[in-house]
Short mmCIF file of N, CA and C in Angstrom, two decimals:
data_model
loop_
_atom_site.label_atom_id
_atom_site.label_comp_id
_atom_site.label_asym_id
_atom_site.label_seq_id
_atom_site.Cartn_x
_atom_site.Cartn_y
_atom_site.Cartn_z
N UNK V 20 -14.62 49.13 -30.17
CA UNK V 20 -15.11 48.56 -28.92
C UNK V 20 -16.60 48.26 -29.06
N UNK V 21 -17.18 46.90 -28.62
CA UNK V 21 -18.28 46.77 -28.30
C UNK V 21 -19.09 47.20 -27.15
N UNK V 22 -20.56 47.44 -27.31
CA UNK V 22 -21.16 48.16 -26.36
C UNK V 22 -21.42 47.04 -24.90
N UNK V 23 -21.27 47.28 -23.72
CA UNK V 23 -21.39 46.39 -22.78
C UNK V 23 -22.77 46.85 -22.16
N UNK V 24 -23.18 45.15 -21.69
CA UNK V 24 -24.20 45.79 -20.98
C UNK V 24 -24.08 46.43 -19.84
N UNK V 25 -25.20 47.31 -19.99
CA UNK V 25 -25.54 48.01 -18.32
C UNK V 25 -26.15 47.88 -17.80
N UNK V 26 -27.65 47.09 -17.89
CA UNK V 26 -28.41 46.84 -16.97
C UNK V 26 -29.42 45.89 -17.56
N UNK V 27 -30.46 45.08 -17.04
CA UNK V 27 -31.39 44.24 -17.84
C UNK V 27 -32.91 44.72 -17.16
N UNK V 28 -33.28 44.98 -17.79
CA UNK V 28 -34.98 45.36 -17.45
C UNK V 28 -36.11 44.45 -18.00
N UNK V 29 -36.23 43.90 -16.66
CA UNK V 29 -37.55 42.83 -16.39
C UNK V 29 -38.77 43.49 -16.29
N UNK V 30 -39.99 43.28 -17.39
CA UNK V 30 -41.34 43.63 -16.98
C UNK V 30 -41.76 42.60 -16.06
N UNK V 31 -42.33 42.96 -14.93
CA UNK V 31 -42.75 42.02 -13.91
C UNK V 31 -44.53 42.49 -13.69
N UNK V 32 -45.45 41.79 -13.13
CA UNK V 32 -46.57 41.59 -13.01
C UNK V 32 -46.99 41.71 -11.61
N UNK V 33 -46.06 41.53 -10.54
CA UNK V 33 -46.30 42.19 -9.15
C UNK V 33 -44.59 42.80 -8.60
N UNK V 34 -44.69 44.34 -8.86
CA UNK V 34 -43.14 44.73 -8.26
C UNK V 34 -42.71 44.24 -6.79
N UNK V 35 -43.81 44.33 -5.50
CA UNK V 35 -43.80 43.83 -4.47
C UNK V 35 -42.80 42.90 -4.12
N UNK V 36 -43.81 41.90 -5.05
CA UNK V 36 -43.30 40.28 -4.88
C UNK V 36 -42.22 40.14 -5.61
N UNK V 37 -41.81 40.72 -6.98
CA UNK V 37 -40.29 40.48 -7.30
C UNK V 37 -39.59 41.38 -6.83
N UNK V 38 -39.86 42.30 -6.61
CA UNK V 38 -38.69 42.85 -5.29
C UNK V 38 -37.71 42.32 -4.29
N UNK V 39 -39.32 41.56 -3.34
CA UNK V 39 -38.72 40.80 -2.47
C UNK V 39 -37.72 39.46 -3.21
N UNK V 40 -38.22 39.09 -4.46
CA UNK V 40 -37.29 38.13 -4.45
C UNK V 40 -35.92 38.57 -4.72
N UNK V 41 -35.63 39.17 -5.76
CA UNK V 41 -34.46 40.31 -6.05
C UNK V 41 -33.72 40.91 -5.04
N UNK V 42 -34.02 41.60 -4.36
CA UNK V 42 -33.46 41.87 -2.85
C UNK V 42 -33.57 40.84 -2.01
N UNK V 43 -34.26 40.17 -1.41
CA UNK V 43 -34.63 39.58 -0.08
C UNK V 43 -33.77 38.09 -0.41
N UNK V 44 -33.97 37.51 -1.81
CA UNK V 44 -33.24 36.29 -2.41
C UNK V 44 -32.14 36.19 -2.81
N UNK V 45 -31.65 37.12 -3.78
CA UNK V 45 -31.06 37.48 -4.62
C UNK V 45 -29.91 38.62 -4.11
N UNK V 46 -30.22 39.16 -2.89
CA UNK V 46 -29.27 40.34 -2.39
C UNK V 46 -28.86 41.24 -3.27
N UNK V 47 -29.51 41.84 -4.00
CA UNK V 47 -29.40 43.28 -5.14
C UNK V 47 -30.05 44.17 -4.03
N UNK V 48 -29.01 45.24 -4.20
CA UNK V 48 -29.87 46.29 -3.07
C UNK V 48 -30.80 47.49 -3.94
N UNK V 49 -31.79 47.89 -3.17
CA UNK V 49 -32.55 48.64 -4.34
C UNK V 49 -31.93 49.97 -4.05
N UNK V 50 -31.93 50.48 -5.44
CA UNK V 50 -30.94 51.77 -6.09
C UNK V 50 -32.43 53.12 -5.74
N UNK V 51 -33.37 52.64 -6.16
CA UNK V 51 -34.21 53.80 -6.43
C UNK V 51 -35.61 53.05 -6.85
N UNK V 52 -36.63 53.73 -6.77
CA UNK V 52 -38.24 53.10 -6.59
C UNK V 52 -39.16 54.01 -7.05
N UNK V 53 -39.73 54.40 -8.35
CA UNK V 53 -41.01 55.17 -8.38
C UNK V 53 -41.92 54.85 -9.39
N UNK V 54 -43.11 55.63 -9.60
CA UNK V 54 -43.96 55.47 -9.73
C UNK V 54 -44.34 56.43 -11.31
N UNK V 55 -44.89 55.79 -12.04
CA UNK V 55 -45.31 56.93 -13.35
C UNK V 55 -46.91 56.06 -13.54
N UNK V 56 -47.46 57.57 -13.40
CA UNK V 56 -49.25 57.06 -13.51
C UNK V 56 -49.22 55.72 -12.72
N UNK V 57 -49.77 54.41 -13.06
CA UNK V 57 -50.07 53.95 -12.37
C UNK V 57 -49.25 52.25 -12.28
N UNK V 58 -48.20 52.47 -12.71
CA UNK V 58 -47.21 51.92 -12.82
C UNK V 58 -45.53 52.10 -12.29
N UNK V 59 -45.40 51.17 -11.76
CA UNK V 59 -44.28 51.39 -10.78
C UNK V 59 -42.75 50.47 -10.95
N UNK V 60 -41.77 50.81 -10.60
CA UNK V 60 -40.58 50.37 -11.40
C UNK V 60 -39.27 51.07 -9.91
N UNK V 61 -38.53 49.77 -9.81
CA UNK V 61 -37.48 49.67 -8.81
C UNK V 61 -36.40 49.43 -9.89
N UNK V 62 -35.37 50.17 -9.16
CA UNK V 62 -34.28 49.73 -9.83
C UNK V 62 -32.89 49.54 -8.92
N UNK V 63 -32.72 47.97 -9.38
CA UNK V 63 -31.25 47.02 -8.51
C UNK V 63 -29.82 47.11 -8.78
N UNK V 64 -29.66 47.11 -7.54
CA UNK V 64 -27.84 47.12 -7.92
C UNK V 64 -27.05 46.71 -6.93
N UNK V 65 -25.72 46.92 -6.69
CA UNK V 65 -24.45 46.60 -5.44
C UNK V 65 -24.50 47.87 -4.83
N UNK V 66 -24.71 48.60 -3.56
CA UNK V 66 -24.64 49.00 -2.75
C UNK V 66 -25.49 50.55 -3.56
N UNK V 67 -24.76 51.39 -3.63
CA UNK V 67 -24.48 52.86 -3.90
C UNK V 67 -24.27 52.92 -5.51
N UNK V 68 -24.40 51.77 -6.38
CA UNK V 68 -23.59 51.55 -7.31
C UNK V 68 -24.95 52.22 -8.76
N UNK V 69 -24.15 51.06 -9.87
CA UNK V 69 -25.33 51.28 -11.16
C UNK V 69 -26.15 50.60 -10.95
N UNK V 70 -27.32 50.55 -11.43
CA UNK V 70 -28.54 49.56 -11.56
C UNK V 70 -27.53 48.53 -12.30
N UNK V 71 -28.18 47.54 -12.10
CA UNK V 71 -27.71 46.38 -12.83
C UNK V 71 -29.01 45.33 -13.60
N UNK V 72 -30.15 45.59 -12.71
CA UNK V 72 -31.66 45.25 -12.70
C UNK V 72 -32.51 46.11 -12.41
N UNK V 73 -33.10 46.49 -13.77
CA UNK V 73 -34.45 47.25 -13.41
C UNK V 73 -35.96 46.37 -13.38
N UNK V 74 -36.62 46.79 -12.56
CA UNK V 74 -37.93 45.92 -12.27
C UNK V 74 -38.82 46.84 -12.58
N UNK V 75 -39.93 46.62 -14.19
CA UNK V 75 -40.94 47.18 -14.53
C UNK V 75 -42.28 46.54 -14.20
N UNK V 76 -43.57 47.36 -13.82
CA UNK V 76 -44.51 46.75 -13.22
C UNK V 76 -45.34 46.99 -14.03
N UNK V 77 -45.69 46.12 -15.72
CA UNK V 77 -46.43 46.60 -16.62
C UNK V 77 -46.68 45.38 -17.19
N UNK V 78 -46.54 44.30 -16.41
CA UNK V 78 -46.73 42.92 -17.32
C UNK V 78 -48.61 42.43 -16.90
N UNK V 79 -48.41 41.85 -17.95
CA UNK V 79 -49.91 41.44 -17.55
C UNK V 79 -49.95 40.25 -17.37
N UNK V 80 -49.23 39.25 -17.92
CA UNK V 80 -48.94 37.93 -17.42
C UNK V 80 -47.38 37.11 -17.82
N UNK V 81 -47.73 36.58 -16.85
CA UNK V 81 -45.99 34.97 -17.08
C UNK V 81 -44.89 35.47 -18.03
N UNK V 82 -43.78 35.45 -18.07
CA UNK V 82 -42.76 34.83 -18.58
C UNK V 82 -43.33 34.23 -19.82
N UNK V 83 -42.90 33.93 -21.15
CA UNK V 83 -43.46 33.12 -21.81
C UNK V 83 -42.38 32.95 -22.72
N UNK V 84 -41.71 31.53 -22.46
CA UNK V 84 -40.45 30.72 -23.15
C UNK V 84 -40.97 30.62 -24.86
N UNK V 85 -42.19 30.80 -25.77
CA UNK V 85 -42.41 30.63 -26.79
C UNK V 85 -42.48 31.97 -27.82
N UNK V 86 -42.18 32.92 -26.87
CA UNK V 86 -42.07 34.17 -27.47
C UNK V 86 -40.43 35.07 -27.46
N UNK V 87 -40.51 35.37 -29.02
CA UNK V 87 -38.89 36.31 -28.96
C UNK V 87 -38.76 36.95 -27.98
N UNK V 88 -37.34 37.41 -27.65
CA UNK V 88 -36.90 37.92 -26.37
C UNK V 88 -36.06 37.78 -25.95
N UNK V 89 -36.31 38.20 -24.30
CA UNK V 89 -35.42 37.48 -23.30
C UNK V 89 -35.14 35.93 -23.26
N UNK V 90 -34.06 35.39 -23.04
CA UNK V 90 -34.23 33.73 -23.17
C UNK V 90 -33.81 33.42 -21.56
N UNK V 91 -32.50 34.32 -21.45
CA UNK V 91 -32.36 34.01 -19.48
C UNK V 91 -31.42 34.84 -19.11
N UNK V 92 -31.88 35.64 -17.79
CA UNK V 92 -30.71 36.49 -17.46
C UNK V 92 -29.88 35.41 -16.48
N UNK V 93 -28.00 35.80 -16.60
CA UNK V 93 -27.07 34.72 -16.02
C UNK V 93 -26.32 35.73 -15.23
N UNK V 94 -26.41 35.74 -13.80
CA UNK V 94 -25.34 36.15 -13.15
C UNK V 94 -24.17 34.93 -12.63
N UNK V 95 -23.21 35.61 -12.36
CA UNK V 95 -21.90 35.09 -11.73
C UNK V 95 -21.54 35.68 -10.48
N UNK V 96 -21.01 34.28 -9.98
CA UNK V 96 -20.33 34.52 -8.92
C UNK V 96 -19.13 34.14 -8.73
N UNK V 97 -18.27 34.44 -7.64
CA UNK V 97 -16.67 33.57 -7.82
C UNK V 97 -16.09 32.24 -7.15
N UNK V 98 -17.28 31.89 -6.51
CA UNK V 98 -17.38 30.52 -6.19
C UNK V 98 -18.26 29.73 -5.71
N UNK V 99 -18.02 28.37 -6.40
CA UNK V 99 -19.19 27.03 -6.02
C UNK V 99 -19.97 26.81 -5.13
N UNK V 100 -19.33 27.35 -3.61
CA UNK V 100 -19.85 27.34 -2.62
C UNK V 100 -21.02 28.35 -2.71
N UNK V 101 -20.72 29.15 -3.02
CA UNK V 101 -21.79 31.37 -2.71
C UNK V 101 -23.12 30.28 -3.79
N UNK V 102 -22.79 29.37 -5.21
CA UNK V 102 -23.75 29.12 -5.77
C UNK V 102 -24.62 28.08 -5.06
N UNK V 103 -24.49 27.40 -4.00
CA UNK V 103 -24.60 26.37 -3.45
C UNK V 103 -25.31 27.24 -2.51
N UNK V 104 -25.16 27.88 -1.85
CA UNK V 104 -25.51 28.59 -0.98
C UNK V 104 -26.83 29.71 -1.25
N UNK V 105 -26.96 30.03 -2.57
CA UNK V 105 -28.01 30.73 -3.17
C UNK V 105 -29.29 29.35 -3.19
N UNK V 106 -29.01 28.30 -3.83
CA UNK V 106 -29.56 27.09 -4.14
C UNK V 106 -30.32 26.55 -2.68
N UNK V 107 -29.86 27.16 -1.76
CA UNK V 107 -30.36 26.33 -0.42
C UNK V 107 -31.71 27.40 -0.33
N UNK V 108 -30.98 28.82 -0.11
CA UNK V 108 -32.07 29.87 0.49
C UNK V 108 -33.19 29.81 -0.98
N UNK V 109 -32.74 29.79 -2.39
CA UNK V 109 -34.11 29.64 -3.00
C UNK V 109 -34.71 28.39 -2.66
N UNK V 110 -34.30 27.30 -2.58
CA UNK V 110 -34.94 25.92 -2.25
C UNK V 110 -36.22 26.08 -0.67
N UNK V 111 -35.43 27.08 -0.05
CA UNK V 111 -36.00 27.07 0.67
C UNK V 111 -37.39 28.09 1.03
N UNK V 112 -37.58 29.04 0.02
CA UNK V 112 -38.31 29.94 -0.51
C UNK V 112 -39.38 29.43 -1.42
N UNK V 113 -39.16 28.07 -1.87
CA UNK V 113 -39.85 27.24 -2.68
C UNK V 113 -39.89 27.82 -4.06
N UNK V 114 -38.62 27.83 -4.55
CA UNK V 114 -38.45 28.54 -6.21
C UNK V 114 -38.65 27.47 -6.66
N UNK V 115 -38.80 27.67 -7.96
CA UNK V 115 -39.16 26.70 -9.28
C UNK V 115 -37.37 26.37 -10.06
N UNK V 116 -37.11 25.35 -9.98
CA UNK V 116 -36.00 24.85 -10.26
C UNK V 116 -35.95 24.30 -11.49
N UNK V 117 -35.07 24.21 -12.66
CA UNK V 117 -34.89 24.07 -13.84
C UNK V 117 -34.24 22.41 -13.52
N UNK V 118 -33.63 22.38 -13.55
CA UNK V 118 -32.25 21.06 -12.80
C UNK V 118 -32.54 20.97 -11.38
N UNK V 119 -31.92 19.57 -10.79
CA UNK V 119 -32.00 19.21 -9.83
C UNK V 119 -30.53 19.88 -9.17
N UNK V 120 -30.38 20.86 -8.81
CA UNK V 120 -29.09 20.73 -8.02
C UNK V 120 -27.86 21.81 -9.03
N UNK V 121 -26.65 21.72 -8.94
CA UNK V 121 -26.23 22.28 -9.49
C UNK V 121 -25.50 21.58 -11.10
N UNK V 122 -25.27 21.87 -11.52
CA UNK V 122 -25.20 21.08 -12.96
C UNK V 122 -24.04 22.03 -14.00
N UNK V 123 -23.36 20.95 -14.34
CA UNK V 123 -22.27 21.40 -15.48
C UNK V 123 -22.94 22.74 -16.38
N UNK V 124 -21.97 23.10 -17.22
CA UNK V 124 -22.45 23.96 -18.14
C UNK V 124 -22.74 23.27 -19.68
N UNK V 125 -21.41 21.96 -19.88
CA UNK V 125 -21.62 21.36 -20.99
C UNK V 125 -20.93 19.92 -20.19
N UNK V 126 -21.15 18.98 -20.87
CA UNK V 126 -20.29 17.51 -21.07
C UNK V 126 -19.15 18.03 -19.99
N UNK V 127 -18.77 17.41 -19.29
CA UNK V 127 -17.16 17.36 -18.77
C UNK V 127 -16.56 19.28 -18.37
N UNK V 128 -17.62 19.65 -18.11
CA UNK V 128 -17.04 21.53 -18.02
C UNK V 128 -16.28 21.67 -16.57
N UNK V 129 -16.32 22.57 -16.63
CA UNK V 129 -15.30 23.08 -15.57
C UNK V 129 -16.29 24.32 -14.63
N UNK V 130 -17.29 24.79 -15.28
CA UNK V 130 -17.94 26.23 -14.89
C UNK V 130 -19.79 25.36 -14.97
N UNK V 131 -20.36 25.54 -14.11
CA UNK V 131 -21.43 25.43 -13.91
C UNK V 131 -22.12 26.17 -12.62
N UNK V 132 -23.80 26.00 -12.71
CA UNK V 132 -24.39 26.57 -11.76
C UNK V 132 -25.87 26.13 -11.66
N UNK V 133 -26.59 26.74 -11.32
CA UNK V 133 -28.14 26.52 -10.87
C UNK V 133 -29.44 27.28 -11.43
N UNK V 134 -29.98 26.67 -12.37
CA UNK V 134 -30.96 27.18 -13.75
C UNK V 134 -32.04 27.02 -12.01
N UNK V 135 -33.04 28.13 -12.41
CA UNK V 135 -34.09 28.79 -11.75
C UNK V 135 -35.58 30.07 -12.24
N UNK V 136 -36.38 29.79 -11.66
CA UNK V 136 -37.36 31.05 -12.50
C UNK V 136 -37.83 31.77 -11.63
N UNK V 137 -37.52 33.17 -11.78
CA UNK V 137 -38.33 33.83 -10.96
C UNK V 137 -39.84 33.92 -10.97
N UNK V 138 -40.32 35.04 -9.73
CA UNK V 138 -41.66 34.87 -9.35
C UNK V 138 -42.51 34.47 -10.64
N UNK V 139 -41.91 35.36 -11.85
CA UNK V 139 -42.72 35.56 -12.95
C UNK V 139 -42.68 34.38 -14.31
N UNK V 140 -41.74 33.62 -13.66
CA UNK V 140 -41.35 32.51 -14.55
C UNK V 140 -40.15 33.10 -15.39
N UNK V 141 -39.71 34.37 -15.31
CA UNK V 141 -38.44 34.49 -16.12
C UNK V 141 -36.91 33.47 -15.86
N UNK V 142 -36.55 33.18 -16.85
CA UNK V 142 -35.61 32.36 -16.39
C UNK V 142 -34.17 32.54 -15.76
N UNK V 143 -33.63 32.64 -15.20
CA UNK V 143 -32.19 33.15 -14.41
C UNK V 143 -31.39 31.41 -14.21
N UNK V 144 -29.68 32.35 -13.98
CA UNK V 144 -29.21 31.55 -13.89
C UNK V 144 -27.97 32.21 -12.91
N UNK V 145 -27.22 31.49 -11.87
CA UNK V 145 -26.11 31.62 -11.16
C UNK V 145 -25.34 30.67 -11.28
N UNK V 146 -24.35 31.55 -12.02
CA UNK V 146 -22.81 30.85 -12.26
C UNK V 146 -21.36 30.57 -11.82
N UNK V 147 -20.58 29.53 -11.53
CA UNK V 147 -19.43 30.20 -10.90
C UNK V 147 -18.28 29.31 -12.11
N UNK V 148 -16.79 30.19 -12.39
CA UNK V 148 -16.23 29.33 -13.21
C UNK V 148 -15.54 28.04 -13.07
N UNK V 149 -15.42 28.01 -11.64
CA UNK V 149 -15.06 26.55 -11.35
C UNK V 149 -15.83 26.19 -10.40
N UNK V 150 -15.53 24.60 -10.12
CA UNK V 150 -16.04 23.76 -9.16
C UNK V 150 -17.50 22.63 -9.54
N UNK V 151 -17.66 22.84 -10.51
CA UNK V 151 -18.84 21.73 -10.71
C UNK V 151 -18.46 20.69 -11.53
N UNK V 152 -16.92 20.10 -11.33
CA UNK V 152 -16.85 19.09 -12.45
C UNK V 152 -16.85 17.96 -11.38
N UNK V 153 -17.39 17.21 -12.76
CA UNK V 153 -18.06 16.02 -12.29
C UNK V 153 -19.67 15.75 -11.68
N UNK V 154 -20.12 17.29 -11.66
CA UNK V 154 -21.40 17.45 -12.06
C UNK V 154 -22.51 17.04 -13.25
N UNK V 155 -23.56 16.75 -13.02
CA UNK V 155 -24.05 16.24 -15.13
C UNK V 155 -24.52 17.09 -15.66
N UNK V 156 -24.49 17.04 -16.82
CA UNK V 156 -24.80 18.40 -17.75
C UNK V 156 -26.48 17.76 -18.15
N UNK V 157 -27.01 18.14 -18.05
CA UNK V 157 -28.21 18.17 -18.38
C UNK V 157 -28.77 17.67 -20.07
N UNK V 158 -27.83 18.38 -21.12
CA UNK V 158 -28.04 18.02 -22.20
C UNK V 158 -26.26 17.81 -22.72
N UNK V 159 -26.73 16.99 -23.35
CA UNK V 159 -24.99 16.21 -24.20
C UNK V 159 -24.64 16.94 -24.95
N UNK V 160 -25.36 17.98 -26.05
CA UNK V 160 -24.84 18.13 -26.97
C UNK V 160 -25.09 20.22 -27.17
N UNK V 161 -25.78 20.68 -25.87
CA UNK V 161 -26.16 22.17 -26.13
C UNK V 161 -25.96 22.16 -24.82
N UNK V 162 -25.17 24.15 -24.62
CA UNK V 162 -25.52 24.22 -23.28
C UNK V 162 -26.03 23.95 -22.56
N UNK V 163 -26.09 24.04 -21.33
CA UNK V 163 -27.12 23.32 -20.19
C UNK V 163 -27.80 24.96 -20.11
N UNK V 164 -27.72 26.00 -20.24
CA UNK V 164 -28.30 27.42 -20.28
C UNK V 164 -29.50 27.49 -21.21
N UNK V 165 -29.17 26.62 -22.42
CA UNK V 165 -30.53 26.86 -23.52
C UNK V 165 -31.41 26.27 -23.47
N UNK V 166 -31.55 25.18 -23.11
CA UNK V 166 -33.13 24.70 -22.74
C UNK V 166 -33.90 24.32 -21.80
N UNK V 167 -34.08 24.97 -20.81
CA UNK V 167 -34.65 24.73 -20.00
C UNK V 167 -35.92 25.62 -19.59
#
């Protein structure tokens, strides 16, 4: 058996402000919240449940797409609409949008969703497996997930 993940831990640069987006945007409820010396760290999840997102407050600056790493965390959902519906309330929060709208996964797919960056410029993505065909894929020949 392979090991699954359990949780993804974001260094973030203001916990505050990605909090609120994580909870307040994102609807992850916070699991637990403290503090070591002078650095502080929340950790997200579904109700009562596991973390699923931990939020570290030790960054000193941006996201940075030119450095090894993280490339994009991808949640799912189970339908087109719930992704459509995330897409309005960040639009309306004034997030930074990858794609215009919601967009295939490849050429002619069946599963697509809505490329986005949080506060910190990390890149995220919300997915559902059906409902975006006939949507455009962004790139012809590579996921629509890898470059953006």
């Amino acid at each position: 058996m392979t090991p699954r993940l359990a949780h993804t831990g974001l260094n973030v640069t203001d916990l505050d402000r990605s909090l609120a987006f994580y909870r307040d945007l994102l609807g992850f409820a916070l699991l637990a919240e403290g503090k070591e010396d002078d650095r502080r760290y929340a950790l997200l999840g579904e109700g009562g449940g596991q973390p699923l997102v931990t939020l570290w407050q030790q960054a000193q600056g941006p996201y940075d797409r030119d450095r090894a790493g993280l490339h994009h965390l991808a949640f799912s959902v189970d339908s087109i609409d719930r992704v459509r519906a995330y897409e309005s309330a960040l639009r309306a929060a004034g997030v930074d949008f990858a794609h215009d709208g919601v967009v295939a996964h490849r050429e002619g797919g069946t599963s697509g969703g809505i490329f986005f960056h949080d506060p910190d410029g990390t890149r995220l993505e919300i997915a559902a497996p059906l409902g975006p065909e006939g949507a455009p894929a962004p790139h012809a020949s590579a996921p629509t997930c890898g470059f953006f």
